XYZ file of C-alpha atoms in Angstrom:
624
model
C 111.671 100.429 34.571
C 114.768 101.733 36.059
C 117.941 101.397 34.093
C 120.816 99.757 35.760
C 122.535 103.037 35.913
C 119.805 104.279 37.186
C 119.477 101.735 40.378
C 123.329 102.592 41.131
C 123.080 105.498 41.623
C 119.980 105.756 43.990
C 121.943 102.492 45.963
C 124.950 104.950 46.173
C 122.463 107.953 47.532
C 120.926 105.870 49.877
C 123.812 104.762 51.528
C 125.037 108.057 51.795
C 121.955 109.350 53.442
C 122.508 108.238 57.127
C 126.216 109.111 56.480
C 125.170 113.106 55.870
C 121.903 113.057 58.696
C 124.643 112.059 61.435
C 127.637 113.828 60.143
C 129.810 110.838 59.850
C 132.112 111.541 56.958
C 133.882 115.222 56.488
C 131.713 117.768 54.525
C 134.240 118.009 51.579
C 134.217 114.151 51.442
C 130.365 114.408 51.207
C 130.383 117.277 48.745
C 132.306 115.962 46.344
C 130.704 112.518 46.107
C 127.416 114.231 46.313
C 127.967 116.736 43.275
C 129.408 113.584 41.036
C 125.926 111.878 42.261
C 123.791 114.778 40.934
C 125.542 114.887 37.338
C 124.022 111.506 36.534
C 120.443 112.095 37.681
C 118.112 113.698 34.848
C 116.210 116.526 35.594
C 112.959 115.092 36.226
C 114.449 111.779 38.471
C 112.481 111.179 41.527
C 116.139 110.727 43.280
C 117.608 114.710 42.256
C 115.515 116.141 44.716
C 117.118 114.380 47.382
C 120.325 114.639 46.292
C 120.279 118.472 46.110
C 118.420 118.426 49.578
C 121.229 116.773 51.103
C 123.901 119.074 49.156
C 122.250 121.701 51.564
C 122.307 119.901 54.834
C 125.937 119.448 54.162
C 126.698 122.789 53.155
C 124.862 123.764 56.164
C 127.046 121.872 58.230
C 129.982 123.479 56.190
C 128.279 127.117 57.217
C 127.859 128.544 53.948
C 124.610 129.381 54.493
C 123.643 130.758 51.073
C 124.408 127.536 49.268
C 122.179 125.914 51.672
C 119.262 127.639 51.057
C 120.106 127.490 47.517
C 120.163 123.724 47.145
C 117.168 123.373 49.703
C 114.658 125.277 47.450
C 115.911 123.677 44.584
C 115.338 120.442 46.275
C 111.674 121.625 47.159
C 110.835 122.989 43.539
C 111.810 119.990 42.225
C 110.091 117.804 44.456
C 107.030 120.320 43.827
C 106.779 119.780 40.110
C 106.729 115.787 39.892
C 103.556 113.980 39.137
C 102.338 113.968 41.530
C 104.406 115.504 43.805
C 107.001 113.713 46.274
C 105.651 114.877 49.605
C 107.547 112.342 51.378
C 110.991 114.121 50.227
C 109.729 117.800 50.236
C 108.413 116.978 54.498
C 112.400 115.900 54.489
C 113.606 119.108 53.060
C 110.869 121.393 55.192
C 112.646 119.282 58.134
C 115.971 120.899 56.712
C 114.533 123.930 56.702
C 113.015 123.950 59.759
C 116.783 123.292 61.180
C 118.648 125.997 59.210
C 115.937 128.569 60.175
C 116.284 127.554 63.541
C 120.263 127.697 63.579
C 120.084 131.177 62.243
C 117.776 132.958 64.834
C 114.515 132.990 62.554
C 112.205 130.725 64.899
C 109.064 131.515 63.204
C 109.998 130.572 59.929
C 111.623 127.554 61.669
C 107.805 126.802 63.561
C 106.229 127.488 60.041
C 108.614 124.975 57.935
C 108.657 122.274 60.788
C 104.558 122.756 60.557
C 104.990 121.849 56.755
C 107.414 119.063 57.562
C 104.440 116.810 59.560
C 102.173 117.565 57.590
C 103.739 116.189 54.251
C 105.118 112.997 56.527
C 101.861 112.609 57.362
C 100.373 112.164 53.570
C 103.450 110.194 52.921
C 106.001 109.662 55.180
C 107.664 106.496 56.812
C 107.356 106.391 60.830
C 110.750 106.901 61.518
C 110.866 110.090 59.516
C 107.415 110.872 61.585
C 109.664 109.984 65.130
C 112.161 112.660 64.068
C 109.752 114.707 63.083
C 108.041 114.529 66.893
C 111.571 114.832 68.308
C 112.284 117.759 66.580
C 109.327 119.353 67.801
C 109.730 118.463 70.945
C 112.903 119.308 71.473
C 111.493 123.110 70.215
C 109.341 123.389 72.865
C 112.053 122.174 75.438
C 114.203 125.425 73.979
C 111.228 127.492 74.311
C 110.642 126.813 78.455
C 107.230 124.811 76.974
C 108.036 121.803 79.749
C 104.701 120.796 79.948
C 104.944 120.505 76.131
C 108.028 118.680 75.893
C 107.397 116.476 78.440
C 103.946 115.116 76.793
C 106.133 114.888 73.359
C 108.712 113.077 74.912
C 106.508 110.681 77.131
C 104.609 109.979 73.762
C 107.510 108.469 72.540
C 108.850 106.555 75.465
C 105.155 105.070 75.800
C 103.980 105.049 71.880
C 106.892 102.782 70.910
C 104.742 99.898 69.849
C 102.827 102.309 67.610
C 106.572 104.046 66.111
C 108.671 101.445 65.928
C 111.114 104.358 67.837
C 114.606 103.158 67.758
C 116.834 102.596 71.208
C 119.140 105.507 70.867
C 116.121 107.549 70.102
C 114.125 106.365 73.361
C 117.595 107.037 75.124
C 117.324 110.838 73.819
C 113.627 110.947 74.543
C 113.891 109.828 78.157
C 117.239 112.293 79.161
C 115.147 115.279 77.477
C 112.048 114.124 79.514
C 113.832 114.370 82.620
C 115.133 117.131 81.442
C 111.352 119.156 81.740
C 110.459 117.054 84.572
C 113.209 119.014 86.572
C 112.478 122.445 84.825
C 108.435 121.820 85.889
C 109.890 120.736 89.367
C 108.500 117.276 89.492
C 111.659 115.938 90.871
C 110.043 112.876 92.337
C 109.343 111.697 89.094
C 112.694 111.656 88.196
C 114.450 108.971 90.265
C 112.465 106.279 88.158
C 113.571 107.454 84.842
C 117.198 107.854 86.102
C 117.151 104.456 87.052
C 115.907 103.016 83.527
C 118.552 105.051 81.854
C 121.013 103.477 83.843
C 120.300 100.095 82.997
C 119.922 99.931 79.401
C 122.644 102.821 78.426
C 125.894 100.884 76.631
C 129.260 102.074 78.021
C 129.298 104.013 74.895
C 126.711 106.516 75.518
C 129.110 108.813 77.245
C 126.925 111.964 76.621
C 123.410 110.576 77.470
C 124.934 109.006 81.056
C 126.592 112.117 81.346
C 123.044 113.875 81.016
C 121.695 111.226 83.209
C 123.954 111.915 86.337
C 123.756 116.235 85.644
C 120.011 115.519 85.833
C 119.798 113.277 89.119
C 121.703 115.568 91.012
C 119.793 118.193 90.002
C 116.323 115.995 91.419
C 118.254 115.359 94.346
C 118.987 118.923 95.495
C 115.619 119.854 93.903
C 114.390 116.724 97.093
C 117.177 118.329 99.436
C 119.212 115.442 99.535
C 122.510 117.366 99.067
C 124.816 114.715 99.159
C 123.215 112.271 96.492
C 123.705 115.094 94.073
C 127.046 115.519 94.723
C 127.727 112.135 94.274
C 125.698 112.119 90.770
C 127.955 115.407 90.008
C 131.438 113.490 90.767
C 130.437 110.292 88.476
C 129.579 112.801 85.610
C 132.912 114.388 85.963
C 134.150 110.675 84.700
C 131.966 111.295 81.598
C 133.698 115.055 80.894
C 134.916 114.573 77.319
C 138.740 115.509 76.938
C 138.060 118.615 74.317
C 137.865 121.288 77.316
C 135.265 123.546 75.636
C 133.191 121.225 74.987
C 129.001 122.321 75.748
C 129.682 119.320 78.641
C 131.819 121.404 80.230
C 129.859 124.204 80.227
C 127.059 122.214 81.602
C 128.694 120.284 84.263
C 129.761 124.060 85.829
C 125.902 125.766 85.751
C 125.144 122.056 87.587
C 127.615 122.588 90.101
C 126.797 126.037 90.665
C 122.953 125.198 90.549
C 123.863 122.999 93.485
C 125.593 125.440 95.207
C 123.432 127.900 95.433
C 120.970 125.636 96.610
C 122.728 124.677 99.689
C 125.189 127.711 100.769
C 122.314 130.442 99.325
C 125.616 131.655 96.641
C 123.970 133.206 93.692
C 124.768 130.912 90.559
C 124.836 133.906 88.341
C 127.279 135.945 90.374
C 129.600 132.968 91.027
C 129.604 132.605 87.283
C 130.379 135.821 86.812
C 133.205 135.746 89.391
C 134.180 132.320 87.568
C 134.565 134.318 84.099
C 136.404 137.337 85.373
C 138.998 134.870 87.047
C 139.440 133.436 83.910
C 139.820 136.434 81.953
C 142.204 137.749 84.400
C 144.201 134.445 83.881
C 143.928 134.021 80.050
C 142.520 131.104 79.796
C 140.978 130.651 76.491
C 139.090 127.717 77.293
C 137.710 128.324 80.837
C 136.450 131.723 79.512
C 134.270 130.253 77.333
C 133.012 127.161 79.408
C 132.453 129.591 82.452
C 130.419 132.224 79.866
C 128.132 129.276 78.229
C 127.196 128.083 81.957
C 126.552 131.971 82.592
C 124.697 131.961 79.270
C 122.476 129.196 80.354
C 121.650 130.337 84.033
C 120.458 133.826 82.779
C 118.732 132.415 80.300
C 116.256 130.697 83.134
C 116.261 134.458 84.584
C 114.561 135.199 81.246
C 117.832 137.665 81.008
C 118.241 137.846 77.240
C 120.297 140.216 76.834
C 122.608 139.102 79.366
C 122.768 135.754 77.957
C 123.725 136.617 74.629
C 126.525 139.101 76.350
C 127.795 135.891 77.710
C 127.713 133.919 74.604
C 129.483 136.960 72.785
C 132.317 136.662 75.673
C 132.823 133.433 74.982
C 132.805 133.955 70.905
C 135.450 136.239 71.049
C 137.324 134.407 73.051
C 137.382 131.403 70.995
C 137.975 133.096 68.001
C 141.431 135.130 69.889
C 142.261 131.312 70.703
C 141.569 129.686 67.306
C 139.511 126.864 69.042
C 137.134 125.001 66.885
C 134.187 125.548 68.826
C 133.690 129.298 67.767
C 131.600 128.394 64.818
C 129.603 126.295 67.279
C 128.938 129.395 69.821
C 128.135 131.746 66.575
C 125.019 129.726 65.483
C 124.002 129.342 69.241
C 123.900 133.469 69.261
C 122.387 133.408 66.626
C 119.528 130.736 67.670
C 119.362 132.347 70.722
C 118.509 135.892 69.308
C 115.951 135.107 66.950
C 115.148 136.974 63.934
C 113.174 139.734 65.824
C 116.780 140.956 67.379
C 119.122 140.893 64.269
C 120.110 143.151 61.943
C 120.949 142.487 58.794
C 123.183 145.049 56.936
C 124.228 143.129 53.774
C 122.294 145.084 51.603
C 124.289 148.824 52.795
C 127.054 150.565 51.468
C 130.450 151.806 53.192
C 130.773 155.451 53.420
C 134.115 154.940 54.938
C 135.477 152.642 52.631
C 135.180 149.255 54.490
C 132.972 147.509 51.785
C 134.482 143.639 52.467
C 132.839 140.314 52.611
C 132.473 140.212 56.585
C 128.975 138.926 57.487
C 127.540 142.263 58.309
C 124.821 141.002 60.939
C 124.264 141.831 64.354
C 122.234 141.184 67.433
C 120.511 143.954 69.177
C 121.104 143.525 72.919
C 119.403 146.335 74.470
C 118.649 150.267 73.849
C 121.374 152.938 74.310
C 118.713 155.736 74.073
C 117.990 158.477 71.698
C 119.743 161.573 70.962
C 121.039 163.970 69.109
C 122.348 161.719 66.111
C 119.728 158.952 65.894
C 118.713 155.531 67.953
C 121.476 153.729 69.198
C 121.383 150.034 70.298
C 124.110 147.792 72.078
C 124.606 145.307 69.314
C 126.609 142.304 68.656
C 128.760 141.852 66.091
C 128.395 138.118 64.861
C 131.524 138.254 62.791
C 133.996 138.509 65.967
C 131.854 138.787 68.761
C 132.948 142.389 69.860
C 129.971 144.365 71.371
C 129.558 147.894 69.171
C 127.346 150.927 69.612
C 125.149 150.196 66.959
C 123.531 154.147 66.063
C 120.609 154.432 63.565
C 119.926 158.029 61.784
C 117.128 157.903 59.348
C 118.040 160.371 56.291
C 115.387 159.478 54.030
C 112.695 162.543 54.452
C 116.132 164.699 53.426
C 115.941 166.241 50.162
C 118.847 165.122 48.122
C 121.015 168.139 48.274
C 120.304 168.511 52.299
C 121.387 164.505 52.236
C 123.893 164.275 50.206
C 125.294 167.701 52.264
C 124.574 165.928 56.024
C 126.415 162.385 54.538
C 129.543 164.302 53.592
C 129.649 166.041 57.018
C 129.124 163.188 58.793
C 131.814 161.054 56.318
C 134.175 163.774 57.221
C 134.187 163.867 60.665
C 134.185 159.843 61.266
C 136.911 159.450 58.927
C 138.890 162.468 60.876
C 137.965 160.450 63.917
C 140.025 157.474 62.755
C 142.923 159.451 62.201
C 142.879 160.683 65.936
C 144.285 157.301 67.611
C 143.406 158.232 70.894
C 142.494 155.692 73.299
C 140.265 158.116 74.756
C 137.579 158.007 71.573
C 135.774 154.962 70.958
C 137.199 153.534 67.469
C 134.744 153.794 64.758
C 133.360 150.219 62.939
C 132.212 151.202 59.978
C 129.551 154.137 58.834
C 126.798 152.339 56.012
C 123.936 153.789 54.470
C 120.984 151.552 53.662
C 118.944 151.861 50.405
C 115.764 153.366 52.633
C 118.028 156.082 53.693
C 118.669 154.500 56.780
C 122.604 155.610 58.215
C 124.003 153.399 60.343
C 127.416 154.231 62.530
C 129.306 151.556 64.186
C 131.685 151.962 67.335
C 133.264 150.066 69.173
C 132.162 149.705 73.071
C 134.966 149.145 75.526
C 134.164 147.086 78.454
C 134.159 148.879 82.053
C 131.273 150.681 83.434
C 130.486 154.132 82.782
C 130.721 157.563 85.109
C 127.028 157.343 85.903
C 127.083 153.794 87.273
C 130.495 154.929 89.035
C 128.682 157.674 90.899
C 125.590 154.983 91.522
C 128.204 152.876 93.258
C 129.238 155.911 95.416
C 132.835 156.061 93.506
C 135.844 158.557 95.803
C 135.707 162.390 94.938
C 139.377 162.386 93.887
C 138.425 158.884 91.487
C 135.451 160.837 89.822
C 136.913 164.096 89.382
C 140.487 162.216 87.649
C 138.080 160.616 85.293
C 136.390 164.001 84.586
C 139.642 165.582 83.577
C 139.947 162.839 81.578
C 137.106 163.358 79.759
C 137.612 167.115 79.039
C 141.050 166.305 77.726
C 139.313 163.794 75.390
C 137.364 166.543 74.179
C 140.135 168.689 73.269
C 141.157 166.498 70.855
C 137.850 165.950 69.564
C 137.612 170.026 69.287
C 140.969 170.702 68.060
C 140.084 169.069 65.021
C 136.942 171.165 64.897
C 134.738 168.102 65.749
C 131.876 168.354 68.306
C 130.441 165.238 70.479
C 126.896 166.434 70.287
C 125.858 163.410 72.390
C 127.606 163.647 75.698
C 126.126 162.173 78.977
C 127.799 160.202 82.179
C 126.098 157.488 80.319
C 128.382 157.980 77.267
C 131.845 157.804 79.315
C 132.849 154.520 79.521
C 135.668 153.897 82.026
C 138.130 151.431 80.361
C 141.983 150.545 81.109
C 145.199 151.758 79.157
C 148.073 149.325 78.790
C 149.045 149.908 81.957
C 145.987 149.150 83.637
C 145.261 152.320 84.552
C 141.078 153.714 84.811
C 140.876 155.639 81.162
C 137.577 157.874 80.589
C 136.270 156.539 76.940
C 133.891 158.514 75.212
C 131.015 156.529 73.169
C 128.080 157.283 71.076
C 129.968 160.089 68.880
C 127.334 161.982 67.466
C 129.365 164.069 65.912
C 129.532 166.542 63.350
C 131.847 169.262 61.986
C 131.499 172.204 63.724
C 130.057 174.048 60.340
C 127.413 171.301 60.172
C 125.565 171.466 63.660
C 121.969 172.697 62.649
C 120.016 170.437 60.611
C 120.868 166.792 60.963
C 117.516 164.420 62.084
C 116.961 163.153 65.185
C 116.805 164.297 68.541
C 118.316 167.898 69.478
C 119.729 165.621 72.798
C 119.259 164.175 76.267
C 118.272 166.768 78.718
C 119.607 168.417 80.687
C 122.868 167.881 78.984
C 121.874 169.309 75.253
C 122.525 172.973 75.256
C 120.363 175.736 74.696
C 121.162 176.219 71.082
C 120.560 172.624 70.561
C 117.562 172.596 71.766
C 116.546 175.764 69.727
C 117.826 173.779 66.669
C 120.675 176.394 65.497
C 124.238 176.222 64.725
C 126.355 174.822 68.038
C 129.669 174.647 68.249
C 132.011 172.918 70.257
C 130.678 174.919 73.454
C 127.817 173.104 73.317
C 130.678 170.331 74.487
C 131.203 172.598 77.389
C 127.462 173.092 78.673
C 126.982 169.109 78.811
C 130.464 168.442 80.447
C 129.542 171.344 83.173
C 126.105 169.642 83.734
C 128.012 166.250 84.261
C 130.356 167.874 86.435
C 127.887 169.024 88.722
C 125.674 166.236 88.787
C 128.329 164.171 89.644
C 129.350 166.402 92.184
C 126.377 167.601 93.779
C 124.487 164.453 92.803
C 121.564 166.217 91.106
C 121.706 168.492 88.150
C 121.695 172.499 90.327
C 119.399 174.885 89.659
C 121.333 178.550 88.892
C 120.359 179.493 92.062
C 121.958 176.920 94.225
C 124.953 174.677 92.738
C 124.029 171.587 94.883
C 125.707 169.668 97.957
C 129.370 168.492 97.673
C 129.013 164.135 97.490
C 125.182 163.524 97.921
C 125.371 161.205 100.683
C 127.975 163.394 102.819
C 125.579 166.237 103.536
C 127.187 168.435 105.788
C 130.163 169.969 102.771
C 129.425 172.202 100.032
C 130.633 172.130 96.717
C 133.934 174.063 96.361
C 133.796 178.186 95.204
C 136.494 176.585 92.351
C 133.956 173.983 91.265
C 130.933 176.327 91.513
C 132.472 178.855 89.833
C 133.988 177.064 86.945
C 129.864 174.836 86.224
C 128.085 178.300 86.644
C 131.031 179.573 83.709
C 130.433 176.494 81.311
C 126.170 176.066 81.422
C 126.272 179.917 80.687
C 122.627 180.248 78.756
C 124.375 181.870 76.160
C 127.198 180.039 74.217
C 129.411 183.460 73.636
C 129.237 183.516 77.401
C 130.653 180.431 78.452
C 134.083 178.842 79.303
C 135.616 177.215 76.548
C 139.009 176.771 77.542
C 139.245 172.825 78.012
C 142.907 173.684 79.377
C 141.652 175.562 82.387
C 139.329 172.894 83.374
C 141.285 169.957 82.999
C 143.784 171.915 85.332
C 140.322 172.706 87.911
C 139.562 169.562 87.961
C 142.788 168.402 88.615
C 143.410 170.579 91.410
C 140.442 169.331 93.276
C 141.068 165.966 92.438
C 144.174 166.504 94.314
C 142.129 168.330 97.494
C 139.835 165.737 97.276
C 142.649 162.659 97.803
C 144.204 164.997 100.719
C 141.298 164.741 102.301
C 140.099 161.167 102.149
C 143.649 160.399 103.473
């Protein structure tokens, strides 16, 4: 028999277990009366189980991840070694589980525990634990673009209720979500019915479900062309906006609007999203940035543009965090559930080379592949600790003997940690450098927003705009080789054009792979990216800082001439303006710096910069 002491303190845990599954008191409230809860329960109490299962749903909600976990598989071992095991409370904690896996990007360990979840409910579970269960699942397969899925899940519980016992609010959930995947399959005539139901049994208190309601009937009427019903469904949502402007509402009621509106005027949603986030941005508005970016988020996502999505979502992480508003912890774990495992990178277990060891969450999101060269794999990655978007380069070290390692780390240490000395807005500023226990190095850069000289020259950028940048770019390199550093890794792709203070275009250069000038032969990876990589490169000997030169005179005539030249002939002047030749000063000083033989080429960075410059300055007299 249970003692009286006993009985209190599984009364007190029940009545706290509504309280924690809908948030309704403060975390540190619910911690503390949780942890005094836990001291009185013996080890082997049916009720400590629980309790430390719902000590990790609220530390969940508090973000510390790690305790989470902690307390969750505590939970579950305990549960596990009762006679006979409590399966009702460990398909509660796989439902936990299932949630935090979800939140943090691993979906197939979240499919896997939500699997284990029904399938302890089942042996013994109560039916409402079996109707979250369902909802849960179906609610997965609505994230996952499964409509056909969700919508049988979600019409088994508006139908089934006589069988579940599902409860109102519940039903209310089911039937938004329903026509939710009715309008994602289409099947907008359906919808209308639905709609109409929800309107007469919501309260006046369901702001967010009526809100739903009217996003999703004017998105059945323009799906039925009847343009005007939907905006009138679109204004009487606007009365259900919440006040808290960056609210997901918000972000919603925008993609509807712009759904709508490229349904009737043919405007691209995506592009007048994009246009929507830029104004923002240009304005400084905080909150508008990041409604405008989820809304962008959310229409790429039905592109099945990943990559672009999560871009979006990053945008509107950093801005929340420059602003300090609340919802930033809100848009982290939606990057993160977005990504999914298969695109993070975890690099907790590495060690600084540079000195930076901290407690920053060192995780990131791959976005998409920079390419290969002559320093490793690099990746456009995330960085889910502010949001900024880094060059994220990979070099693997470990078939190095230790003395060729250890020699190849302390060349590349030297030259980062020269690099941050440099302060020149020209050179990408360098994260952090971190060597993984396989060997693996990894160097993080910054990436400055702005396009780079290739896509410039794809857009059919002026002559005198082009060759500015270029000088640009061979002053940057000056720098770089004064301090008897060499890029190794220069392309048009690796020149991002950014702005200084004063607004003013600013040639960046990105994906260092650099190396002391005494260190050029020997380091993994690829020699470089044709037809930039020098000769000696390729040939895997020394190169020095003329190997610079060679891939700056290829980019110069590419650019120029709009194909790489052969020797024999240096190319047309402008690709698309056939009828000019490339300048004798141009010709002469790309035939001096792609000399086969680096003793034989022009290293003087001074004398091109002033080259350049001087037809930069033809070039303008001429397009005026």
């Amino acid at each position: 028999r249970m003692s009286k002491k006993s009985k209190d303190l599984t009364a007190a845990l029940d009545a706290l277990e509504e309280t924690v599954e809908r948030q309704q008191a403060s975390p540190d409230a619910l911690l503390s009366e949780l942890a005094t809860l836990l001291l009185g329960f013996p080890r082997d109490s049916l009720q400590r189980p629980r309790a430390h299962r719902m000590l990790g749903v609220v530390y969940s909600q508090m973000g510390r991840e790690a305790d989470a976990f902690k307390e969750l598989r505590e939970a579950r071992a305990l549960a596990t070694a009762l006679s006979p095991p409590n399966y009702r409370e460990l398909g509660t904690v796989a439902r936990a589980l299932s949630s935090m896996y979800g939140a943090t990007g691993d979906d197939r360990l979240a499919r896997d525990e939500l699997v284990a979840a029904l399938t302890f409910t089942a042996i013994d579970g109560k039916p409402g634990e079996l109707v979250r269960l369902i909802v849960d699942v179906a609610q997965g397969e609505l994230g996952a673009q499964r409509y056909e899925n969700s919508a049988l899940l979600f019409d088994f519980l508006l139908t089934g209720n006589d069988k579940l016992d599902v409860p109102d609010y519940t039903v209310q959930s089911a039937r938004i979500s329903l026509i939710q995947a009715l309008n994602a399959l289409g099947r907008h005539g359906e919808v209308p019915s639905h709609v109409k139901v929800s309107h007469a049994t919501l309260s006046e208190d369901d702001r967010r479900l009526r809100f739903l309601t009217q996003l999703e009937a004017a998105r059945a009427s323009a799906g039925l062309g009847r343009h005007d019903e939907a905006e009138g469904a679109l204004l009487v949502a606007d009365n259900f906006l919440p006040e808290t402007a960056t609210a997901i509402d918000h972000s919603e009621f925008v993609e509807a609007v712009t759904e709508l509106q490229e349904v009737r005027a043919g405007e691209s949603a995506v592009e007048s999203l994009q246009h929507l986030v830029a104004q923002s941005a240009e304005q400084g508005q905080a909150a508008r940035i990041v409604v405008a970016s989820r809304a962008l988020a959310n229409a790429l996502l039905k592109r099945g543009d990943v990559p672009g999505a999560l871009s979006a979502l990053g945008r509107a992480f950093r801005a929340a965090l420059d602003a300090k508003l609340k919802v930033a912890s809100e848009l982290r774990t939606e990057i993160l559930r977005r990504a999914g495992a298969d695109r993070l990178v975890d690099l907790a277990g590495s060690k600084s080379l540079i000195g930076l060891d901290d407690e920053r969450d060192l995780r990131f999101v791959r976005l998409r592949a920079l390419g290969h060269g002559s320093a490793g794999d690099s990746v456009l990655a995330l960085d889910i600790s502010d949001g900024a978007e880094v060059s994220l380069r990979t070099l693997d070290l470990s078939s190095l003997g230790r003395k060729k390692r250890e020699a190849v780390l302390a060349g590349e240490r030297r030259a980062y940690a020269t690099v941050a000395t440099l302060h020149d807005d020209r050179i990408a500023k360098i994260r952090d450098m971190r060597l993984a226990p396989d060997g693996m190095l990894y160097t993080l850069q910054l990436r400055p927003e702005g396009p780079t000289l290739r896509d410039l020259y794809a857009a059919g950028a002026e002559p005198a705009r082009v060759l500015s940048l270029l000088a640009g770019t061979a002053g940057a390199l000056s720098v770089l080789h004064r301090r008897e550093l060499v890029h190794r890794d220069l392309t048009p792709d690796h020149v991002v054009v950014g702005r200084d203070n004063q607004g003013s275009e600013l040639p960046v250069l990105i994906e260092l792979g650099l190396a002391p000038v005494t260190m050029g032969a020997g380091i993994p990876g690829n020699p470089g990216v044709p037809p930039y990589v020098a000769p000696e490169q390729v040939a895997g000997e020394d190169s020095g800082t003329s190997a610079d030169i060679h891939a700056l005179g290829q980019m110069i005539a590419e650019l120029w001439g709009g194909q790489v030249p052969s020797r024999a002939n240096l190319g047309r002047l402008w690709k698309r303006d056939e009828g000019n030749q490339m300048p004798r000063d141009i010709g002469d000083l790309v035939r001096g710096m792609t000399a086969a033989e680096s003793s034989r080429r022009t290293t003087d960075l001074g004398d091109i910069v002033e080259v350049l410059k001087s037809q930069r300055d033809l070039a303008g007299q001429d397009a005026s």
